[in-house]
Coordinates of C-alpha atoms and ligand atoms in Angstrom, one line a residue:
M146 CA 22.0 -13.3 -7.1
A147 CA 19.2 -12.9 -4.6
K148 CA 19.1 -9.5 -3.0
E149 CA 18.3 -8.7 0.6
A150 CA 14.6 -9.4 1.2
E151 CA 12.3 -6.4 2.0
P152 CA 9.7 -6.3 4.8
T153 CA 6.3 -7.4 3.9
P154 CA 3.7 -4.7 3.5
G155 CA 1.0 -4.4 6.1
S156 CA 2.1 -7.4 8.0
G157 CA 0.7 -7.8 11.4
D158 CA -2.6 -6.1 10.7
A159 CA -3.4 -8.0 7.5
D160 CA -6.5 -9.4 9.2
A161 CA -7.9 -6.0 9.8
V162 CA -9.8 -6.3 6.6
R163 CA -11.1 -9.5 5.3
R164 CA -9.1 -10.9 2.4
S165 CA -10.8 -10.8 -0.9
T166 CA -10.9 -14.1 -2.8
K167 CA -10.2 -12.5 -6.2
S168 CA -7.8 -14.0 -8.7
D169 CA -4.9 -11.9 -9.9
W170 CA -6.8 -11.3 -13.2
Q171 CA -9.9 -10.0 -11.3
L172 CA -7.7 -7.8 -9.2
L173 CA -6.1 -6.2 -12.3
R174 CA -9.6 -5.7 -13.7
S175 CA -10.7 -4.0 -10.5
L176 CA -7.7 -1.7 -10.7
W177 CA -8.2 -1.0 -14.4
P178 CA -10.6 2.0 -14.0
Y179 CA -7.7 3.8 -12.1
V180 CA -5.1 2.7 -14.6
R181 CA -7.1 3.4 -17.8
P182 CA -6.6 7.2 -18.1
Y183 CA -2.8 6.6 -18.0
R184 CA -2.7 3.6 -20.3
Y185 CA -0.8 5.4 -23.0
W186 CA 1.8 6.6 -20.5
L187 CA 2.2 3.0 -19.3
L188 CA 2.5 1.7 -22.8
S189 CA 5.2 4.3 -23.6
A190 CA 7.1 3.2 -20.4
L191 CA 6.8 -0.4 -21.5
L192 CA 8.1 0.4 -25.0
A193 CA 11.0 2.5 -23.6
T194 CA 11.9 -0.4 -21.3
A195 CA 11.8 -2.9 -24.2
I196 CA 14.0 -0.7 -26.4
T197 CA 16.6 -0.3 -23.6
G198 CA 16.6 -4.1 -23.3
V199 CA 17.1 -4.6 -27.0
L200 CA 19.8 -2.0 -27.2
G201 CA 21.5 -3.6 -24.2
L202 CA 21.7 -6.8 -26.2
G203 CA 23.7 -5.0 -28.9
F204 CA 26.5 -4.1 -26.5
P205 CA 28.2 -7.5 -26.1
W206 CA 28.0 -8.2 -29.8
I207 CA 29.7 -4.9 -30.8
L208 CA 32.2 -5.3 -28.0
G209 CA 33.2 -8.7 -29.5
T210 CA 33.7 -7.1 -32.9
L211 CA 35.8 -4.4 -31.2
V212 CA 38.0 -7.0 -29.5
D213 CA 38.5 -8.8 -32.8
S214 CA 39.4 -5.6 -34.7
A215 CA 41.8 -4.7 -31.9
L216 CA 43.6 -8.1 -32.3
D217 CA 43.6 -8.0 -36.1
P218 CA 42.8 -4.8 -38.0
S219 CA 41.6 -6.9 -41.0
N220 CA 38.6 -7.9 -39.0
G221 CA 37.0 -4.4 -39.3
D222 CA 37.2 -0.8 -38.4
L223 CA 37.9 -0.2 -34.7
S224 CA 36.4 3.3 -34.6
R225 CA 33.2 2.1 -36.3
S226 CA 32.6 -0.3 -33.4
A227 CA 33.4 2.4 -30.9
V228 CA 30.9 4.8 -32.5
I229 CA 28.2 2.2 -32.5
L230 CA 28.9 1.4 -28.9
I231 CA 28.5 5.1 -27.9
A232 CA 25.3 5.3 -30.0
I233 CA 24.0 2.2 -28.1
F234 CA 24.8 3.8 -24.7
A235 CA 23.3 7.1 -25.7
G236 CA 20.1 5.4 -26.8
Q237 CA 19.9 3.5 -23.6
A238 CA 20.4 6.7 -21.6
I239 CA 17.6 8.5 -23.5
F240 CA 15.1 5.7 -23.3
T241 CA 15.9 5.1 -19.6
S242 CA 15.1 8.7 -18.9
I243 CA 11.8 8.3 -20.9
R244 CA 10.9 5.2 -18.9
I245 CA 11.5 6.8 -15.5
R246 CA 9.5 9.9 -16.4
T247 CA 6.5 8.1 -18.0
L248 CA 6.3 5.5 -15.2
A249 CA 6.5 8.1 -12.5
Y250 CA 3.9 10.2 -14.1
A251 CA 1.4 7.4 -14.6
G252 CA 2.3 5.7 -11.3
Q253 CA 1.9 8.8 -9.1
H254 CA -1.4 9.6 -10.7
V255 CA -2.8 6.1 -10.4
V256 CA -1.7 5.6 -6.8
N257 CA -3.1 9.0 -5.9
N258 CA -6.5 8.3 -7.5
V259 CA -6.6 4.9 -5.7
R260 CA -5.8 6.7 -2.4
S261 CA -8.5 9.3 -3.0
A262 CA -11.1 6.7 -3.9
L263 CA -10.2 4.7 -0.9
F264 CA -10.4 7.6 1.5
N265 CA -13.6 8.8 0.0
R266 CA -14.9 5.3 0.7
M267 CA -13.5 5.0 4.2
V268 CA -15.2 8.1 5.5
R269 CA -18.5 6.6 4.3
F270 CA -18.1 3.3 6.1
P271 CA -20.6 2.6 8.8
I272 CA -19.4 3.6 12.3
A273 CA -19.8 0.0 13.4
F274 CA -17.2 -1.0 10.7
L275 CA -14.8 1.7 11.8
D276 CA -15.3 0.9 15.5
A277 CA -14.1 -2.7 14.9
R278 CA -10.8 -1.5 13.3
T279 CA -7.9 0.5 14.5
S280 CA -7.4 3.7 12.6
G281 CA -3.8 2.6 12.2
A282 CA -4.8 -0.5 10.3
L283 CA -7.0 1.5 8.0
S284 CA -4.6 4.3 7.3
S285 CA -1.8 1.8 6.5
R286 CA -4.1 0.7 3.6
L287 CA -3.9 4.3 2.4
I288 CA -0.2 4.8 2.9
S289 CA 1.9 1.6 2.8
D290 CA -0.4 -0.7 0.8
A291 CA -1.0 1.9 -1.9
A292 CA 2.8 2.6 -2.0
F293 CA 3.5 -1.1 -2.4
V294 CA 1.1 -1.3 -5.3
Y295 CA 3.0 1.7 -6.8
G296 CA 6.4 0.2 -6.1
S297 CA 5.6 -3.2 -7.6
A298 CA 4.0 -1.6 -10.7
S299 CA 6.7 1.0 -11.3
G300 CA 9.7 -1.0 -10.0
A301 CA 9.2 -4.7 -10.3
A302 CA 7.1 -4.9 -13.5
P303 CA 9.6 -3.0 -15.8
Q304 CA 12.5 -4.8 -14.4
I305 CA 10.9 -8.1 -15.2
V306 CA 10.1 -6.9 -18.7
Y307 CA 13.7 -5.7 -19.2
S308 CA 15.2 -8.9 -17.7
G309 CA 12.8 -11.1 -19.8
I310 CA 14.2 -9.5 -22.9
T311 CA 17.9 -9.9 -21.9
V312 CA 17.4 -13.5 -20.8
I313 CA 15.6 -14.6 -24.0
G314 CA 17.7 -12.5 -26.3
G315 CA 21.0 -13.5 -24.5
A316 CA 20.0 -17.2 -24.7
I317 CA 19.3 -17.0 -28.4
L318 CA 22.6 -15.2 -29.1
I319 CA 24.8 -17.6 -27.1
L320 CA 23.2 -20.4 -29.0
I321 CA 24.1 -18.7 -32.3
I322 CA 27.7 -18.0 -31.2
D323 CA 28.5 -21.5 -29.9
P324 CA 25.6 -24.0 -29.4
V325 CA 27.6 -26.6 -27.4
L326 CA 29.1 -24.1 -25.0
A327 CA 25.6 -22.4 -24.7
L328 CA 24.1 -25.7 -23.5
L329 CA 26.5 -25.8 -20.6
V330 CA 25.4 -22.3 -19.6
L331 CA 21.7 -22.9 -20.2
V332 CA 21.8 -25.9 -17.9
A333 CA 23.8 -24.3 -15.1
V334 CA 22.0 -21.0 -14.9
P335 CA 18.5 -22.2 -14.3
I336 CA 19.8 -24.6 -11.6
A337 CA 21.5 -21.6 -9.9
A338 CA 18.3 -19.5 -10.3
F339 CA 16.3 -22.3 -8.7
I340 CA 18.7 -22.5 -5.7
A341 CA 18.7 -18.7 -5.4
S342 CA 14.9 -18.6 -5.3
H343 CA 14.8 -21.2 -2.6
Y344 CA 17.4 -19.2 -0.6
G345 CA 15.4 -16.0 -1.2
Q346 CA 12.3 -17.6 0.2
R347 CA 14.0 -18.7 3.4
M348 CA 15.6 -15.3 3.7
R349 CA 12.3 -13.5 3.4
K350 CA 10.7 -15.7 6.0
L351 CA 13.5 -14.9 8.4
S352 CA 13.3 -11.2 7.5
R353 CA 9.6 -11.2 8.2
G354 CA 10.2 -12.7 11.7
Y355 CA 12.9 -10.1 12.3
Q356 CA 10.7 -7.2 11.3
N357 CA 7.7 -8.4 13.3
G358 CA 10.0 -8.9 16.3
L359 CA 11.3 -5.3 15.9
A360 CA 7.7 -4.1 15.6
T361 CA 6.6 -5.6 18.9
T362 CA 9.7 -4.4 20.6
N363 CA 9.0 -0.9 19.2
A364 CA 5.3 -1.1 20.3
L365 CA 6.5 -1.6 23.9
A366 CA 8.9 1.3 23.7
Q367 CA 6.1 3.6 22.3
E368 CA 3.6 2.6 24.9
S369 CA 6.0 3.0 27.7
L370 CA 7.0 6.5 26.5
S371 CA 3.5 7.7 25.8
G372 CA 2.3 6.2 29.0
A373 CA 5.3 7.5 30.9
R374 CA 3.1 8.7 33.8
V375 CA 1.8 5.2 34.5
V376 CA 5.3 3.8 34.3
K377 CA 6.5 6.3 36.9
W378 CA 3.4 6.0 39.2
F379 CA 4.0 2.3 39.5
G380 CA 7.8 2.6 39.6
A381 CA 7.9 0.3 36.7
E382 CA 11.0 1.8 34.9
R383 CA 13.2 -1.2 35.8
E384 CA 10.6 -3.7 34.7
V385 CA 9.8 -2.2 31.3
A386 CA 13.5 -1.8 30.6
R387 CA 14.0 -5.4 31.5
I388 CA 11.1 -6.5 29.2
Y389 CA 12.5 -4.3 26.4
H390 CA 15.9 -5.9 26.7
R391 CA 14.5 -9.4 26.6
R392 CA 12.5 -8.7 23.5
L393 CA 15.6 -7.2 21.8
Q394 CA 17.5 -10.4 22.6
G395 CA 14.8 -12.4 20.7
V396 CA 15.3 -10.1 17.7
I397 CA 19.1 -10.5 17.8
E398 CA 18.7 -14.2 17.5
Q399 CA 16.6 -13.9 14.3
G400 CA 19.1 -11.3 12.9
L401 CA 22.0 -13.7 13.5
Q402 CA 20.1 -16.6 12.0
R403 CA 19.6 -14.5 8.9
A404 CA 23.3 -13.7 8.8
R405 CA 24.3 -17.4 9.2
L406 CA 22.0 -18.3 6.2
K407 CA 23.5 -15.5 4.2
A408 CA 27.1 -16.5 5.2
R409 CA 26.4 -20.0 3.9
W410 CA 24.6 -19.2 0.6
T411 CA 26.2 -16.1 -0.7
P412 CA 29.8 -17.4 -1.0
T413 CA 28.5 -20.7 -2.3
M414 CA 26.6 -19.0 -5.1
M415 CA 29.5 -16.8 -5.9
F416 CA 31.8 -19.8 -6.1
L417 CA 29.4 -21.7 -8.4
A418 CA 29.1 -18.7 -10.7
S419 CA 32.9 -18.3 -10.9
V420 CA 33.3 -22.0 -11.7
T421 CA 30.8 -21.7 -14.5
I422 CA 32.8 -18.7 -15.9
V423 CA 36.1 -20.6 -15.6
A424 CA 34.5 -23.6 -17.4
V425 CA 33.3 -21.3 -20.2
L426 CA 36.8 -19.7 -20.5
W427 CA 38.4 -23.1 -20.5
F428 CA 36.3 -24.7 -23.2
G429 CA 35.9 -21.5 -25.1
G430 CA 39.6 -20.7 -24.8
S431 CA 40.5 -24.1 -26.3
Q432 CA 38.1 -23.4 -29.2
V433 CA 39.8 -20.0 -29.7
Q434 CA 43.1 -21.8 -29.9
S435 CA 41.8 -24.3 -32.4
G436 CA 40.3 -21.4 -34.4
T437 CA 36.6 -22.4 -34.3
L438 CA 35.8 -19.3 -32.2
T439 CA 37.3 -15.8 -32.2
A440 CA 38.4 -14.1 -29.1
G441 CA 35.7 -11.4 -29.6
E442 CA 33.0 -14.1 -29.9
L443 CA 34.2 -15.6 -26.6
V444 CA 34.0 -12.1 -25.0
S445 CA 30.4 -11.6 -26.4
F446 CA 29.5 -15.1 -25.2
L447 CA 30.7 -14.5 -21.6
L448 CA 28.8 -11.2 -21.4
Y449 CA 25.6 -12.8 -22.8
S450 CA 25.9 -15.6 -20.3
R451 CA 26.1 -13.0 -17.6
F452 CA 23.0 -11.3 -19.0
V453 CA 21.1 -14.6 -18.9
A454 CA 22.2 -15.3 -15.3
D455 CA 21.6 -11.8 -13.9
G456 CA 18.4 -11.5 -15.8
L457 CA 17.0 -14.8 -14.3
A458 CA 18.1 -13.7 -10.8
T459 CA 16.4 -10.4 -11.2
I460 CA 13.2 -12.0 -12.4
V461 CA 13.1 -14.4 -9.5
D462 CA 13.8 -11.6 -7.1
Q463 CA 11.4 -9.1 -8.6
Y464 CA 8.6 -11.6 -9.0
S465 CA 8.2 -11.8 -5.2
R466 CA 8.0 -8.0 -5.1
L467 CA 5.3 -8.2 -7.7
A468 CA 3.5 -10.7 -5.6
Q469 CA 3.7 -8.4 -2.6
G470 CA 2.3 -5.6 -4.7
L471 CA -0.6 -7.9 -5.7
G472 CA -1.2 -8.8 -2.1
A473 CA -1.3 -5.1 -1.2
S474 CA -3.7 -4.3 -4.0
E475 CA -5.8 -7.2 -2.9
R476 CA -6.2 -5.5 0.5
V477 CA -6.9 -2.2 -1.1
I478 CA -9.5 -3.6 -3.5
A479 CA -11.2 -5.5 -0.6
L480 CA -11.7 -2.1 1.1
L481 CA -12.9 -0.5 -2.0
D482 CA -15.5 -3.2 -2.3
E483 CA -16.6 -2.8 1.3
P484 CA -20.2 -1.5 1.5
T485 CA -20.7 2.1 2.6
E486 CA -23.2 3.3 5.2
E487 CA -26.0 4.0 2.7
V488 CA -25.8 0.5 1.4
V489 CA -25.5 -1.2 4.8
G490 CA -28.4 0.9 6.1
G491 CA -30.6 -0.5 3.5
N492 CA -32.0 2.5 1.8
S493 CA -30.3 1.6 -1.5
E494 CA -32.2 -0.9 -3.7
D495 CA -35.1 -2.2 -1.7
R496 CA -36.2 1.1 0.0
N497 CA -37.1 4.3 -1.7
I498 CA -35.9 7.5 -0.2
I499 CA -38.7 9.5 1.3
Q500 CA -38.3 13.2 1.7
P501 CA -40.1 14.6 4.9
Q502 CA -42.8 17.1 4.0
Q503 CA -41.2 19.7 6.1
R504 CA -38.2 19.9 8.4
N505 CA -39.3 21.2 11.8
G506 CA -37.4 19.0 14.2
H507 CA -40.0 16.5 15.3
V508 CA -38.3 13.4 16.8
E509 CA -40.0 10.3 17.8
L510 CA -38.7 7.0 19.2
E511 CA -41.0 4.0 19.2
Q512 CA -40.1 1.0 21.3
V513 CA -36.4 1.2 20.5
S514 CA -34.0 -1.4 21.7
F515 CA -30.3 -1.3 20.9
T516 CA -27.1 -3.2 21.5
Y517 CA -23.8 -2.0 20.1
P518 CA -22.7 -4.4 17.3
G519 CA -20.5 -7.2 18.6
R520 CA -21.5 -6.5 22.3
D521 CA -23.9 -8.2 24.6
A522 CA -25.1 -5.3 26.9
L523 CA -28.6 -4.1 26.0
I524 CA -28.0 -0.3 26.1
L525 CA -31.6 0.8 25.3
D526 CA -34.5 -1.4 26.3
N527 CA -37.9 -0.6 24.7
V528 CA -37.4 3.2 24.8
S529 CA -40.3 5.4 23.5
F530 CA -40.7 9.2 23.6
A531 CA -41.4 12.1 21.3
I532 CA -39.9 15.6 21.1
E533 CA -42.2 18.3 19.7
P534 CA -40.8 20.9 17.3
G535 CA -39.5 24.0 19.1
S536 CA -39.3 22.4 22.5
T537 CA -36.2 22.0 24.6
V538 CA -35.6 18.6 26.0
A539 CA -32.8 17.3 28.2
L540 CA -32.0 13.7 28.7
V541 CA -30.6 13.2 32.2
G542 CA -29.0 10.1 33.6
P543 CA -25.9 8.5 35.1
S544 CA -22.8 8.1 33.0
G545 CA -23.2 5.2 30.6
A546 CA -27.0 5.3 30.7
G547 CA -27.2 5.7 27.0
K548 CA -27.8 9.4 26.4
S549 CA -25.2 9.8 23.7
T550 CA -26.3 6.5 22.2
I551 CA -29.8 7.9 21.6
A552 CA -28.3 11.0 19.9
Q553 CA -26.2 8.7 17.7
L554 CA -29.3 6.6 16.8
I555 CA -31.3 9.7 15.8
A556 CA -28.5 10.8 13.5
R557 CA -28.4 7.1 12.3
L558 CA -24.7 6.4 13.1
Y559 CA -26.2 3.1 14.2
D560 CA -29.5 1.4 13.5
P561 CA -31.5 -0.1 16.4
Q562 CA -32.2 -3.8 16.4
Q563 CA -35.9 -3.1 17.3
G564 CA -38.2 -0.3 17.0
T565 CA -38.4 2.8 14.8
I566 CA -37.0 6.3 15.0
K567 CA -38.8 9.0 13.1
V568 CA -37.5 12.5 12.3
D569 CA -40.1 14.9 10.9
G570 CA -42.5 12.1 10.5
V571 CA -40.4 9.8 8.4
D572 CA -38.4 6.7 9.5
V573 CA -34.8 7.7 9.5
R574 CA -34.0 4.5 7.5
D575 CA -36.1 5.9 4.7
Q576 CA -34.4 9.3 4.6
S577 CA -31.3 10.3 2.7
L578 CA -28.4 10.1 5.2
E579 CA -26.9 13.3 4.0
D580 CA -30.2 15.2 4.1
L581 CA -31.0 13.8 7.6
R582 CA -27.7 14.8 9.1
Q583 CA -27.7 18.2 7.4
S584 CA -30.9 19.0 9.2
M585 CA -29.2 18.5 12.6
G586 CA -26.7 20.5 14.7
V587 CA -24.4 18.6 17.1
V588 CA -22.1 19.7 19.9
P589 CA -20.2 16.5 20.7
Q590 CA -18.9 15.7 24.2
D591 CA -15.4 15.5 23.0
A592 CA -14.9 17.8 20.0
P593 CA -11.9 16.6 18.0
L594 CA -10.4 19.2 15.7
L595 CA -9.3 18.3 12.2
S596 CA -6.0 19.6 11.2
G597 CA -6.4 23.0 9.5
T598 CA -7.4 26.4 10.7
V599 CA -10.1 27.4 13.2
A600 CA -12.2 28.7 10.3
D601 CA -11.8 25.4 8.3
N602 CA -13.2 23.5 11.3
I603 CA -16.2 25.9 11.7
R604 CA -16.8 25.5 7.9
L605 CA -16.7 21.7 8.1
G606 CA -20.5 21.1 7.6
Q607 CA -20.9 24.0 5.2
P608 CA -17.7 24.4 3.1
D609 CA -19.0 27.5 1.2
A610 CA -19.8 29.6 4.3
S611 CA -18.6 33.2 4.0
R612 CA -16.2 34.9 6.5
E613 CA -19.2 36.7 8.0
Q614 CA -21.2 33.5 8.4
V615 CA -18.2 31.9 10.1
A616 CA -17.9 34.9 12.5
E617 CA -21.7 34.7 13.1
A618 CA -21.4 31.0 14.0
A619 CA -18.5 31.7 16.4
K620 CA -20.5 34.5 18.0
A621 CA -23.5 32.2 18.4
A622 CA -21.3 29.7 20.2
N623 CA -19.8 32.4 22.5
A624 CA -16.4 31.7 21.0
F625 CA -15.8 34.8 18.9
D626 CA -13.8 36.8 21.4
F627 CA -11.9 33.7 22.5
I628 CA -10.9 32.9 18.9
N629 CA -10.1 36.6 18.1
G630 CA -7.7 36.6 21.1
F631 CA -5.3 34.2 19.2
P632 CA -2.4 35.9 17.4
Y633 CA -3.7 34.5 14.1
G634 CA -7.4 34.7 15.0
F635 CA -9.6 32.4 12.7
G636 CA -6.5 31.5 10.8
T637 CA -4.9 29.8 13.8
K638 CA -3.8 26.3 12.9
V639 CA -5.3 23.5 15.0
G640 CA -5.4 19.7 15.1
E641 CA -2.5 17.3 15.6
Ligands
ATP89 N1 -19.0 2.4 20.4 C1 -19.4 1.7 21.4 N2 -19.3 0.3 21.4 C2 -19.7 -0.4 22.5 N3 -20.2 0.1 23.6 C3 -20.4 1.4 23.6 C4 -20.0 2.3 22.6 N4 -20.3 3.6 22.9 C5 -20.8 3.5 24.2 N5 -20.9 2.2 24.6 C6 -21.5 1.8 25.9 O1 -22.8 2.1 25.9 C7 -23.3 2.6 27.1 C8 -24.0 3.9 27.0 O2 -23.0 4.8 26.5 P1 -23.4 6.4 26.2 O3 -22.2 7.0 25.7 O4 -24.6 6.4 25.5 O5 -23.6 6.9 27.7 P2 -24.0 8.4 28.2 O6 -25.3 8.2 28.8 O7 -23.9 9.3 27.1 O8 -22.9 8.6 29.3 P3 -22.1 9.9 29.7 O9 -23.0 10.7 30.6 O10 -20.9 9.4 30.3 O11 -21.8 10.7 28.4 C9 -22.0 2.6 28.0 O12 -22.0 1.5 28.8 C10 -20.9 2.6 27.0 O13 -19.8 1.9 27.6
MG90 MG1 -22.6 10.9 26.6

């Protein structure tokens, strides 16, 4: 029977990154480099899953012989059947444990490698790309989408393999036990599975609406609480509470709609399943009476029918989880394929990197015009000037004049639409980005701290700096005494 639908991953901000147009096969190929090192682990997991499935199929058969022996000792040894049953369950327990371990090992490593690769890529994206996206949308690629890929690979895929084995094996075995009775089951079960999948789809749609409704309601609550000052200044407490209540009402309606659908379908499906069981018992029972079927065979038959029905329901249910995982991996892959700064900037294939003869800090702008990507305002209009090595130059102007913009252009966070910028005699577009930025020092207007210690933050641009160098840098910035005043000094934790 269909289970409660889960929320869709990354819904709401799915447009944050363009959707790739890859087929499922191409998607799997793109993920393969991350999966490859763990392929034997995955293969073991698959084998362990298959073995538990096959062992599971032995259970109804042996149970049937046990029932027949119980009714008539001449049918075989009761204790032999019992021992075999225990062996089957022990085997299942062992291989289930192996499956869980191998899958977790491979899955955790694969998802971590994907996350690392993704993050490594993200920090290299052009500023213009990052400007156009919320950090929330991007970090949800790292966290929830990557987790969905993991969930579908480690949860849905093995369940589908297991259920596939029990469905096919169960169908074959009931055909062997009683072909006529088997046809009854094999017609009824797929119909039920079809109805269940239809119900599942409608349920998921309603659940999505419910989740989205809750998310917008929650956004309002978050904004009102983090912007509590504004709410109080404007005396808007009553108004935001009223809007919150109204949005909640909308959510309740969707929640109730979901419950009504469930109230209709769940009992109907349960009733239909029970009727099928009664029909099997009825016809099967009469065959037991006439001696064409043993009681044990009827028991086996009933259990195998259950295997087929449950297995099909699981496949239908888990297939949508697998699809969600594929959707999530599509978003992840699309980001992995997104070009980085170096490529966008154009010093990849067509331009050769030119190393300046010497780094002395000569800066020159020639007729530079610049507009922020996606904006209209011309921020810099035909700007030219040169800064000689060793000189101290201040750019002065009203707020918004474009001073910080010029600094960003020199460090090539953006490229101007017109004109050229040369540092140490070489066009910045011809230089290695890393080398160019390494040659500069920057004190930003707002200096965000990354989470870590004070020393970690000072070392950011030069990770192998010694303690003495860190202290020197702090002294040069007149911050040494200030930092030493903290209880933990340079080891003080900062950031969010
Ligand atoms: N990432 C961005 N996207 C779009 N427009 C931007 C962006 N950053 C700055 N601007 C706009 O470009 C103009 C110049 O900004 P800039 O930060 O260079 O000014 P500034 O001279 O440094 O000002 P201040 O003295 O306040 O630091 C402003 O109108 C600003 O709104
Ligand atoms: Mg500025």
